[in-house]
Every structure is written in C-alpha cells, then in structure tokens.
mmCIF file of C-alpha atoms in Angstrom:
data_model
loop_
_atom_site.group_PDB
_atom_site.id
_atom_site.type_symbol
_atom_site.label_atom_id
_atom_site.label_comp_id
_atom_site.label_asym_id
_atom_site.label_seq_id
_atom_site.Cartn_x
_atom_site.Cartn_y
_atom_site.Cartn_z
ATOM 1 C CA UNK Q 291 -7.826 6.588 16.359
ATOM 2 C CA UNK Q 292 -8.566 9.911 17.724
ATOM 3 C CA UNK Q 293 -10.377 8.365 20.908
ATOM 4 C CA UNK Q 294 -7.643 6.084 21.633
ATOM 5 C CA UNK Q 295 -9.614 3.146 19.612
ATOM 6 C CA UNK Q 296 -6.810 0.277 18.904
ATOM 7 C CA UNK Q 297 -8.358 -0.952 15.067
ATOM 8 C CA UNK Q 298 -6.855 -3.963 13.416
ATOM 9 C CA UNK Q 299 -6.000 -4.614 9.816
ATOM 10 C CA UNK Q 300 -5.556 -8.032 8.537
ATOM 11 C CA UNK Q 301 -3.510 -8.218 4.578
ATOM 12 C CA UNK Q 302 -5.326 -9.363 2.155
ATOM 13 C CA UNK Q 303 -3.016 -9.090 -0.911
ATOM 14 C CA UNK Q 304 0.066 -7.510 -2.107
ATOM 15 C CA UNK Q 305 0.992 -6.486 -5.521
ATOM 16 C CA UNK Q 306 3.934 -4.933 -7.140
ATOM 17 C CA UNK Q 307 3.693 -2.105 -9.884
ATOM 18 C CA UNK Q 308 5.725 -0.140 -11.666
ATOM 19 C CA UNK Q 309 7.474 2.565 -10.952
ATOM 20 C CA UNK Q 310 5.383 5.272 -12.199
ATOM 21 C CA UNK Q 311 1.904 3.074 -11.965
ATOM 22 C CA UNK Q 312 -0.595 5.130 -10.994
ATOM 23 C CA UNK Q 313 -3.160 2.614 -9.838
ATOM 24 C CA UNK Q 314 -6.861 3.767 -8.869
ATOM 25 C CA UNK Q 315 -7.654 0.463 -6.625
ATOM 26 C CA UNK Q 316 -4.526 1.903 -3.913
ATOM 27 C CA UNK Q 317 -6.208 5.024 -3.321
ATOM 28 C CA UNK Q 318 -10.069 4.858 -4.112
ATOM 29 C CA UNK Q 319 -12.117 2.250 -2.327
ATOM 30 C CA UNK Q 320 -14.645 3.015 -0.325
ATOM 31 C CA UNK Q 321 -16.803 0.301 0.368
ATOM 32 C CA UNK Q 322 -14.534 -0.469 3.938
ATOM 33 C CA UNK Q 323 -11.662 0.622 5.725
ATOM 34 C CA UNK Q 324 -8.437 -0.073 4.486
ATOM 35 C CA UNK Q 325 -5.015 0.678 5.460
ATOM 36 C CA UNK Q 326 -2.408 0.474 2.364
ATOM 37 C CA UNK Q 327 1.566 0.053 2.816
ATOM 38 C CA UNK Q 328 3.459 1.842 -0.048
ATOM 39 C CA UNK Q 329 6.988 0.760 -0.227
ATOM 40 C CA UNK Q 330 10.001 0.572 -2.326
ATOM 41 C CA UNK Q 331 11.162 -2.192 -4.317
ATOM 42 C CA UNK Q 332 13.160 -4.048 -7.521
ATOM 43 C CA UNK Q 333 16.508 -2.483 -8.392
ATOM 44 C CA UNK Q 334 17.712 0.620 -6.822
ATOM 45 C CA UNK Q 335 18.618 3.087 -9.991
ATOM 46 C CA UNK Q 336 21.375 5.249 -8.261
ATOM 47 C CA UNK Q 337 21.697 7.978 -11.127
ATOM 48 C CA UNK Q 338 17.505 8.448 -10.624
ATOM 49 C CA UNK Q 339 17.835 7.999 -6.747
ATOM 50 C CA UNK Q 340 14.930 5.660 -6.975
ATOM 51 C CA UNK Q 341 13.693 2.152 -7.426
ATOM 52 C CA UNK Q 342 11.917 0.138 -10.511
ATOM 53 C CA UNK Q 343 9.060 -0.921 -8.895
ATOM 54 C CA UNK Q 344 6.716 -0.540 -5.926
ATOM 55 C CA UNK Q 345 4.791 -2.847 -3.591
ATOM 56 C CA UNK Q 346 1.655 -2.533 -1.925
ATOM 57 C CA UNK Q 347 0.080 -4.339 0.812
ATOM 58 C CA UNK Q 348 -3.550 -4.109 0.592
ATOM 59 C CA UNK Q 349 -5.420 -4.191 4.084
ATOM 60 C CA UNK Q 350 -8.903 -3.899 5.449
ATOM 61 C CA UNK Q 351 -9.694 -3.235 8.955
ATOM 62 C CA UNK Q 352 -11.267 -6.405 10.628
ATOM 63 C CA UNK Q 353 -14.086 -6.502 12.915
ATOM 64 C CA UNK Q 354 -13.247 -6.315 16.658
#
C-alpha cells in the first residue's frame, strides 16, 4: 500500500462471463477487501479485435 504494507490475497473463485456481461458482484462488494483479475478469454474474434468471453478471479485480502 501507500506505507509500504505487503497485503495478501488468497482466490476464492473464478468465473467466466460473457463478453459484454456487465456483472455487479466484480465491482461492488464492500463487506472486505478484494482484489479482482479481469482477463481475456474464449475465441479471439479478429474482425472485432476482441475475445468472446472474460474471466475473473475473485480475491479477498487475508488476514496477516
């Protein structure tokens, strides 16, 4: 963190949506601290310069 604090996140789940998913749960917790990976994946459409499908890894920040 700002003070040089090194925090640790542990996965909990991950779970693929769709391309143009909008899901609330990513972005709108707030009972913790959580640390979400946003990533690419499915098949690569070359003609839309983008992929079918995106994965998120779901984290929380475990007690040190």
């Amino acid at each position: 963190d700002d003070k040089g604090i090194q925090r640790a996140f542990a996965v909990k789940e991950t779970r693929k949506y769709g391309a143009n998913e909008s899901p609330a749960e990513v972005f709108t917790l707030t009972d913790g601290i959580y640390l979400n990976l946003i990533t690419c994946q499915g098949e690569w459409l070359k003609n839309q310069q983008t992929y079918t499908e995106r994965l998120v890894v779901f984290t929380e920040m475990i007690d040190e």
